[in-house]
Coordinates of C-alpha atoms in Angstrom, one line a residue:
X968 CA 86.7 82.3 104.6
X969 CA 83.9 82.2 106.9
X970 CA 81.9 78.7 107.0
X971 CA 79.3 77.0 109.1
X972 CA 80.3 74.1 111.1
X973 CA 79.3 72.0 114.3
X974 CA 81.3 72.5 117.5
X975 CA 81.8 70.4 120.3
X976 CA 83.0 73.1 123.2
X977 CA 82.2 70.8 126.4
X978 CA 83.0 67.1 126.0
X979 CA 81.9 64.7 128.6
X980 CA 78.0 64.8 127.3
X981 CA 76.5 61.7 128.3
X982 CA 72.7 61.8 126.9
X983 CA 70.4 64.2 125.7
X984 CA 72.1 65.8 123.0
X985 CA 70.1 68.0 121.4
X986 CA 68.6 69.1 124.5
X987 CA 71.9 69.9 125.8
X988 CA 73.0 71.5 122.6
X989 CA 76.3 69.2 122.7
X990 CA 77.1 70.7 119.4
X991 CA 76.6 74.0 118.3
X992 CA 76.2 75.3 114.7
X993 CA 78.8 78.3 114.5
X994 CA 80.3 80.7 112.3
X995 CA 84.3 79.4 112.0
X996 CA 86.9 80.8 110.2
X997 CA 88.6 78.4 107.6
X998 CA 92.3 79.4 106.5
X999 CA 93.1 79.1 103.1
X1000 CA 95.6 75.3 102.1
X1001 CA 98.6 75.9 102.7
X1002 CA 101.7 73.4 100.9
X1003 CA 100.2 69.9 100.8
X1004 CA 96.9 70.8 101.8
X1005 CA 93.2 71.3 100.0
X1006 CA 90.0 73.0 100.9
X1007 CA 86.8 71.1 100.1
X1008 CA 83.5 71.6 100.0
X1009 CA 81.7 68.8 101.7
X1010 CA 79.0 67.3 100.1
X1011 CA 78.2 64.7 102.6
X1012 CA 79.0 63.6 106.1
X1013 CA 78.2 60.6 108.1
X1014 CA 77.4 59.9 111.3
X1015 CA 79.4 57.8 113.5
X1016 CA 79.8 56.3 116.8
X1017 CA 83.3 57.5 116.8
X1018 CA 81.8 61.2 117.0
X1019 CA 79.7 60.3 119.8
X1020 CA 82.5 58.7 121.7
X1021 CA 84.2 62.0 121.5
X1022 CA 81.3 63.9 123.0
X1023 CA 80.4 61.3 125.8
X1024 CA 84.2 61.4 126.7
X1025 CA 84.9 58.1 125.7
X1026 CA 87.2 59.1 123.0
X1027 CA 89.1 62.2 125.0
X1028 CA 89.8 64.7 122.6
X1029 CA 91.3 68.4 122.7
X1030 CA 87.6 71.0 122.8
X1031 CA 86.5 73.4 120.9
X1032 CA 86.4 70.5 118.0
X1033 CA 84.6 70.3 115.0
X1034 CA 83.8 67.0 114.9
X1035 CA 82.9 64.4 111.7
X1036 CA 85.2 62.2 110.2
X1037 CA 83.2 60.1 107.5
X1038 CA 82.7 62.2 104.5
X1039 CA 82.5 63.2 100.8
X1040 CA 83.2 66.4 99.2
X1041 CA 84.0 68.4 95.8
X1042 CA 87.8 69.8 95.6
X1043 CA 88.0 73.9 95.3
X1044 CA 91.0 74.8 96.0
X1045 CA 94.2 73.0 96.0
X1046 CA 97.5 74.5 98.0
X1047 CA 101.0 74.1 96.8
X1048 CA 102.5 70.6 96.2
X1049 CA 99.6 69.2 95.2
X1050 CA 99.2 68.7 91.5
X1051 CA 97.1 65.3 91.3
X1052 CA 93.8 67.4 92.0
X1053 CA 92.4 70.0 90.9
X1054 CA 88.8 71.6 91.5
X1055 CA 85.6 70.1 91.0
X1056 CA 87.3 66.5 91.0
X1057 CA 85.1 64.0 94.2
X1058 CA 86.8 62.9 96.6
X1059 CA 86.4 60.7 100.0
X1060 CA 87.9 61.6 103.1
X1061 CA 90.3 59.4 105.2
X1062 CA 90.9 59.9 108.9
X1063 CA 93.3 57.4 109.3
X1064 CA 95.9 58.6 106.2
X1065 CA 99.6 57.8 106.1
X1066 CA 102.4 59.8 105.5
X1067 CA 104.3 57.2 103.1
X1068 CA 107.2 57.7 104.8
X1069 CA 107.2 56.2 108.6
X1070 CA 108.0 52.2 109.5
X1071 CA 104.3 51.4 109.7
X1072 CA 104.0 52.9 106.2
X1073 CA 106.8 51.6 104.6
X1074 CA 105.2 48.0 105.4
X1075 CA 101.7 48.9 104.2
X1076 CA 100.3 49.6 107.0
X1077 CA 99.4 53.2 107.0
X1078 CA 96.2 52.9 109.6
X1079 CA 99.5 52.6 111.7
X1080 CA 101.1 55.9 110.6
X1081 CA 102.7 57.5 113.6
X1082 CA 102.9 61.0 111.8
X1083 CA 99.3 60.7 111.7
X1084 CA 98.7 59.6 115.1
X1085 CA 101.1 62.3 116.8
X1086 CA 99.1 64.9 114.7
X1087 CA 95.7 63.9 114.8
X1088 CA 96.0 63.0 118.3
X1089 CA 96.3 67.0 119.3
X1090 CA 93.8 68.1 117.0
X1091 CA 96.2 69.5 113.8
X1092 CA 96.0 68.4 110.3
X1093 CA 98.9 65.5 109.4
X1094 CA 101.0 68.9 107.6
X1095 CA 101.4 70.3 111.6
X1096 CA 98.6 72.7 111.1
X1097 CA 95.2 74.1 112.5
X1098 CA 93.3 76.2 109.9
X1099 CA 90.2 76.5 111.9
X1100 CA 89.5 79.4 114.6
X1101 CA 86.5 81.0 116.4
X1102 CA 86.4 84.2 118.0
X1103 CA 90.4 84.8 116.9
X1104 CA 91.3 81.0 118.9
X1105 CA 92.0 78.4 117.6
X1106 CA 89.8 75.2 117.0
X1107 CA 90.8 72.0 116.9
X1108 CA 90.4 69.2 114.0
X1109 CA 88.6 66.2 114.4
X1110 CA 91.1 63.2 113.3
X1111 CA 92.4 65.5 110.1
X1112 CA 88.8 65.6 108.8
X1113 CA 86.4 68.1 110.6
X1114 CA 83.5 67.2 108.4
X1115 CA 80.1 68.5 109.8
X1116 CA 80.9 71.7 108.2
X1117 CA 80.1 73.0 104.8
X1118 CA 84.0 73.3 104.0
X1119 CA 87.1 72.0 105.6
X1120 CA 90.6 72.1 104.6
X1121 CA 92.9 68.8 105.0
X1122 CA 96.1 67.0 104.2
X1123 CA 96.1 65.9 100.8
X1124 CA 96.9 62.5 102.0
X1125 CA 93.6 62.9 104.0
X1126 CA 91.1 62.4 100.5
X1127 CA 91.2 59.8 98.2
X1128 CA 89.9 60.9 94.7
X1129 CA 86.8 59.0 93.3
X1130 CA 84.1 58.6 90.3
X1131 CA 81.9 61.9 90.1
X1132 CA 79.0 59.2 89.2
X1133 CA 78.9 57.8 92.6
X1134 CA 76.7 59.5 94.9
X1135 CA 78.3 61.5 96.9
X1136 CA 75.5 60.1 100.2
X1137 CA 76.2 57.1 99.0
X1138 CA 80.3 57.2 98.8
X1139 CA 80.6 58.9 102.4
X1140 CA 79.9 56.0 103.9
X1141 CA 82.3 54.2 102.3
X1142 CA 84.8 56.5 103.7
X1143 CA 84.5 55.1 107.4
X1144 CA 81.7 52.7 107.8
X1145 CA 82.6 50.0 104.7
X1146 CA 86.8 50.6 105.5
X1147 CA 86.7 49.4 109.2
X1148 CA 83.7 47.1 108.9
X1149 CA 84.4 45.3 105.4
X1150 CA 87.8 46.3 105.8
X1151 CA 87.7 43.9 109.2
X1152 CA 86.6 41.3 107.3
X1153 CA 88.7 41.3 104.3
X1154 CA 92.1 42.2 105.9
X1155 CA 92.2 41.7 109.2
X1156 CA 90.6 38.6 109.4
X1157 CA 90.4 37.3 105.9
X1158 CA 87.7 35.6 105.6
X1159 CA 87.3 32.5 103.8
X1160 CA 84.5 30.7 101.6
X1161 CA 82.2 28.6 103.9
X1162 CA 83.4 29.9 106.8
X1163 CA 81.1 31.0 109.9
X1164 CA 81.4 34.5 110.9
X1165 CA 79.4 36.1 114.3
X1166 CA 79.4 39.9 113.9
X1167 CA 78.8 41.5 117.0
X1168 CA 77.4 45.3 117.2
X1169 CA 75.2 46.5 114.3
X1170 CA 75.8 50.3 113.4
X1171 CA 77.2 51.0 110.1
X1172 CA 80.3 49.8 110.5
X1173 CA 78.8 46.8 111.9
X1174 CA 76.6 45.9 108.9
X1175 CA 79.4 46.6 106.7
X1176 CA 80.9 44.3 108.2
X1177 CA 78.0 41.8 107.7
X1178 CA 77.9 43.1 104.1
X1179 CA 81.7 42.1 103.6
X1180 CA 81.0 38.6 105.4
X1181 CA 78.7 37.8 102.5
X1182 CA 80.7 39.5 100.1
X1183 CA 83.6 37.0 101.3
X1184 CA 81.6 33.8 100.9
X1185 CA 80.7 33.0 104.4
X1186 CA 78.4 30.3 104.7
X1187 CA 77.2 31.3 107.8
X1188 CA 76.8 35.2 109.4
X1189 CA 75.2 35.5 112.5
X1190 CA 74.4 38.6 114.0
X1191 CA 74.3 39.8 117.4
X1192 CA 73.0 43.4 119.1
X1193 CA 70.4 44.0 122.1
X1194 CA 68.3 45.8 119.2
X1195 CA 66.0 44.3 117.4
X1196 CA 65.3 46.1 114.7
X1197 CA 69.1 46.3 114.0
X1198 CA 68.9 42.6 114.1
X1199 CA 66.0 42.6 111.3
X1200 CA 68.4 44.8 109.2
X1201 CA 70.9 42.2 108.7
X1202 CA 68.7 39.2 108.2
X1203 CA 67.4 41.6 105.3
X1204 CA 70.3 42.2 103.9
X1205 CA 71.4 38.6 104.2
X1206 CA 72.6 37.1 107.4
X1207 CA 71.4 34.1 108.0
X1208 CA 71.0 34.0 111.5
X1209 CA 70.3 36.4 114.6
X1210 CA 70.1 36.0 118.1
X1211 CA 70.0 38.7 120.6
X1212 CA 72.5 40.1 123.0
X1213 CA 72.1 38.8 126.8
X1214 CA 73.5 36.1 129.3
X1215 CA 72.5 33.1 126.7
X1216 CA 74.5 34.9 123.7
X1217 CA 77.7 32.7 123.7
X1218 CA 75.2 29.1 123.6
X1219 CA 72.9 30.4 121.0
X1220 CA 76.0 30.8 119.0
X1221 CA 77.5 27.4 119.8
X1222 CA 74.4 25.8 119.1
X1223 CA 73.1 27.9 115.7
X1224 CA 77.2 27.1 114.3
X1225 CA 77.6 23.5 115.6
X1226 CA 80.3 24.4 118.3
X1227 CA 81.5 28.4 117.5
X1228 CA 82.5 30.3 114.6
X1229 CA 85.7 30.7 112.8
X1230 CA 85.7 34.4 112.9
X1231 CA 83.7 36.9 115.3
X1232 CA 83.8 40.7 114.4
X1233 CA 83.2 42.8 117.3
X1234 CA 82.2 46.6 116.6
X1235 CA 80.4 47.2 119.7
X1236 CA 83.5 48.6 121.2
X1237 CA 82.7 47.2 124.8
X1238 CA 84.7 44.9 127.1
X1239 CA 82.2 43.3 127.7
X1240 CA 80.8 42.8 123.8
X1241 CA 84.7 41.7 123.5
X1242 CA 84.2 39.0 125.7
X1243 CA 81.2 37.5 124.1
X1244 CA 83.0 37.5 120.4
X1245 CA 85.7 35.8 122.3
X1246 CA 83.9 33.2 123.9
X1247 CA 81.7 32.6 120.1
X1248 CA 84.5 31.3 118.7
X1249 CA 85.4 27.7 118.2
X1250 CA 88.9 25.9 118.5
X1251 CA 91.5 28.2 116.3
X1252 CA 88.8 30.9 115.9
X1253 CA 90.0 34.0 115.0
X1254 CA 88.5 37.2 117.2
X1255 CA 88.8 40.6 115.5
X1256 CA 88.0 43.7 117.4
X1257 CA 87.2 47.2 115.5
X1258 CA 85.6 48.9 118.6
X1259 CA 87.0 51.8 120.4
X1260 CA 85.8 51.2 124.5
X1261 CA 87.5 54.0 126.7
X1262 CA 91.1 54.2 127.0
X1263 CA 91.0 52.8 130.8
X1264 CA 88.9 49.7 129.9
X1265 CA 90.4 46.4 130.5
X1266 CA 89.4 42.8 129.6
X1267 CA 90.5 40.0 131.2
X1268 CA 91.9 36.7 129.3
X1269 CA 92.2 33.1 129.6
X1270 CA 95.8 33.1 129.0
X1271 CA 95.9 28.8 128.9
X1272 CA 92.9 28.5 126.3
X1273 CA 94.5 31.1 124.2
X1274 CA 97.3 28.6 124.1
X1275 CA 95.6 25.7 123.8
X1276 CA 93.2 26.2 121.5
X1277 CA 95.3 28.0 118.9
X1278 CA 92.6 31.0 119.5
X1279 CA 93.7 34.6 118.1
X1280 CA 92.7 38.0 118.7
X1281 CA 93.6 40.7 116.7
X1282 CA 93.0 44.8 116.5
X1283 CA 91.7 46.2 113.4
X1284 CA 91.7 49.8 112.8
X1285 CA 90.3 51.3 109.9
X1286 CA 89.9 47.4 108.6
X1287 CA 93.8 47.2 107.8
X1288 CA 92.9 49.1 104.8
X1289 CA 95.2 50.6 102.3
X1290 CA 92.3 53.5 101.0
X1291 CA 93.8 54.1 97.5
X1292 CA 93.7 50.2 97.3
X1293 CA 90.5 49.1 98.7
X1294 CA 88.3 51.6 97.8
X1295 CA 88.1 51.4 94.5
X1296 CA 87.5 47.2 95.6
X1297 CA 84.9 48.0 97.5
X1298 CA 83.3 50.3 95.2
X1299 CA 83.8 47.8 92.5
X1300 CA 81.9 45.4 94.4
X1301 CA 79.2 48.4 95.2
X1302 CA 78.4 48.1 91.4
X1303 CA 77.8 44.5 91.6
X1304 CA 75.5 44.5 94.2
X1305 CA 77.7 42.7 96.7
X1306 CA 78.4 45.8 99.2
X1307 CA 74.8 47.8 99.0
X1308 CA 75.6 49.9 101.4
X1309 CA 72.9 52.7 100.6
X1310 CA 70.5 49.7 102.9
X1311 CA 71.7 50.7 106.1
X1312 CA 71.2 54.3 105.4
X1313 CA 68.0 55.3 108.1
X1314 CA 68.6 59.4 107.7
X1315 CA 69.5 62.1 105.4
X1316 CA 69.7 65.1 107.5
X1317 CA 70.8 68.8 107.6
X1318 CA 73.3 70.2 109.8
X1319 CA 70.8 71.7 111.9
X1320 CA 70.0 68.6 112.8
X1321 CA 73.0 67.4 114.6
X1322 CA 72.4 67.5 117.8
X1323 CA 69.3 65.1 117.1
X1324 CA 71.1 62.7 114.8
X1325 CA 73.1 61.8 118.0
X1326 CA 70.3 61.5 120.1
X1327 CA 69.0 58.9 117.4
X1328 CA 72.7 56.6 116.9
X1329 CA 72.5 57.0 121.0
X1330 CA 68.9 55.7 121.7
X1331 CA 69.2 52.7 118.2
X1332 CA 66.3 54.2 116.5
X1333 CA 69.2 54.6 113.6
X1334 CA 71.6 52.8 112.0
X1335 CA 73.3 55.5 109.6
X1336 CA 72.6 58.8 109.4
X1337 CA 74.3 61.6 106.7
X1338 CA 74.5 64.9 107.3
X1339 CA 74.2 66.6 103.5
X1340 CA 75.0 70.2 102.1
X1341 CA 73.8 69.9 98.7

């Protein structure tokens, strides 16, 4: 079937996107599912620093690409082997899926799956296939998802199915942005009651992660990002203190939390943003990082206070979560108020408007932005 969808065919576009058309919104060719696999039409798709990272070239990734990987859609078709869905159901997508199967899997830990990696990593769905192509070639999909288009196909281990009453705007974000951010929170560093909490870097997945801070009980969430009205975002949402990002970061903190905080939650995904969450910290803080800097970028460590002072620092990707577990969590706690997510949504834009919904997560006049179809 023919569909429209947005196609990265140069990477390594640094600014001015929708001058430099960075994306263009093509016809592509969309094979039909084959065993394991189901097309969907998308309903909504986020937008997401990670996308961005893949056209600036700080996320390297095989071009021509159709990028977006935080969505929502409507099943239509469903290919053999795949009997728990069937058209019309919702469903979330999941770029970071496991296969059930690997080590990393078998221990719960299916952000880890190396089926998925090898896969995604070369632009295939987790089945081993590509059922994009343009012009007879073929195109390449964006972590398994490929959603700023009006249909994709993926592995059925790429969607999770979900209530038809939640808003499909509404349940795309939940589907990157509340995962790593909440999911850092909750699983990575488990958060306790009364605890202090910096986050650092205040996108979406940022302020999910504030959102799960309060949702955790912390009796203290301080915010941190060189943007102010990011930083007026949280405090309305609920943190309870904010201080912006420059060479007097790491003192305001100590001084706001009595000494540093127990856990700091970077999502700026810069060395040097890594740094500063590390420093925050006070004796046997805990130091999670859900930001993706370039491959090449190193940060250097003090190896004796890590010792010392019984400090951690930990990875988190895709919040430790276990999808078909937390989701329905976290959309539990959606209904009760405790993760309003719809408050960080800024945009509801068309796919025509791609190219300027980068421009706007690359210059912070945005916080999320969703691309929608219906």
């Amino acid at each position: 079937m023919k569909i429209q969808a947005a196609v990265l065919e140069r990477d390594n576009i640094k600014s001015d996107f929708e001058a430099n058309k960075a994306l263009t919104v093509r016809d592509v060719d969309l094979e039909a599912p084959g065993r394991d696999e189901v097309l969907i039409r998308i309903a909504a798709a986020g937008v997401c620093h990670s996308d961005l990272s893949v056209i600036n070239g700080t996320r390297p990734r095989p071009v021509p690409m159709v990028l977006g990987h935080e969505a929502s859609g409507i099943v239509e078709e469903v290919g053999a082997g795949v009997d728990d869905l069937a058209p019309g159901d919702h469903v979330v997508c999941i770029f970071a899926p496991g296969c059930g199967t690997c080590l990393p899997c078998s221990e719960g830990r299916p952000a880890l799956c190396t089926r998925a990696a090898k896969h995604h990593g070369v632009g295939e769905l987790m089945t081993g296939h590509r059922r994009l192509s343009m012009d007879g070639k073929p195109v390449h999909h964006h972590v398994g998802v490929s959603a700023f288009a009006t249909h994709a196909v993926m592995a059925r281990r790429s969607l999770v199915k979900v209530e038809a009453d939640i808003p499909t705007h509404i349940s795309a974000l939940f589907s990157c942005a509340m995962l790593t951010g909440a999911g850092a929170v909750f699983n990575t560093a488990q958060v306790m009651p009364g605890s202090k909490v910096a986050v650092l870097g205040l996108g979406g997945v940022g302020l999910s992660a504030v959102l799960g801070a309060l949702a955790a009980g912390a009796a203290q969430v301080v915010v941190i990002d060189p943007f102010q009205s990011k930083l007026d975002a949280a405090l309305s949402m609920g943190a309870t203190h904010a201080v912006t990002s420059d060479e007097h970061t790491v003192q305001a903190v100590r001084d706001i939390t009595g000494g540093g905080v127990d856990y700091a939650i970077e999502l700026a995904g810069s060395v040097r943003a890594l740094e500063t969450a590390y420093d925050c910290t006070c004796r046997g803080g805990m130091t999670v990082t859900a930001g993706l800097p370039h491959p090449d970028a190193r940060m250097p460590l003090n190896a004796l206070k890590l010792v010392a002072e019984e400090r951690s620092l930990k990875g988190s990707y895709i919040g430790s979560c276990v999808p078909q577990r937390d989701l329905p969590r976290m959309f539990s706690l959606h209904q009760q108020g405790k993760l309003p997510v719809e408050k960080m949504l800024t945009h509801r834009l068309r796919l025509d408007q791609i190219n300027l919904a980068m421009d706007q997560l690359d210059n912070g006049t945005a916080i999320r932005q969703v691309i929608e179809f219906d």
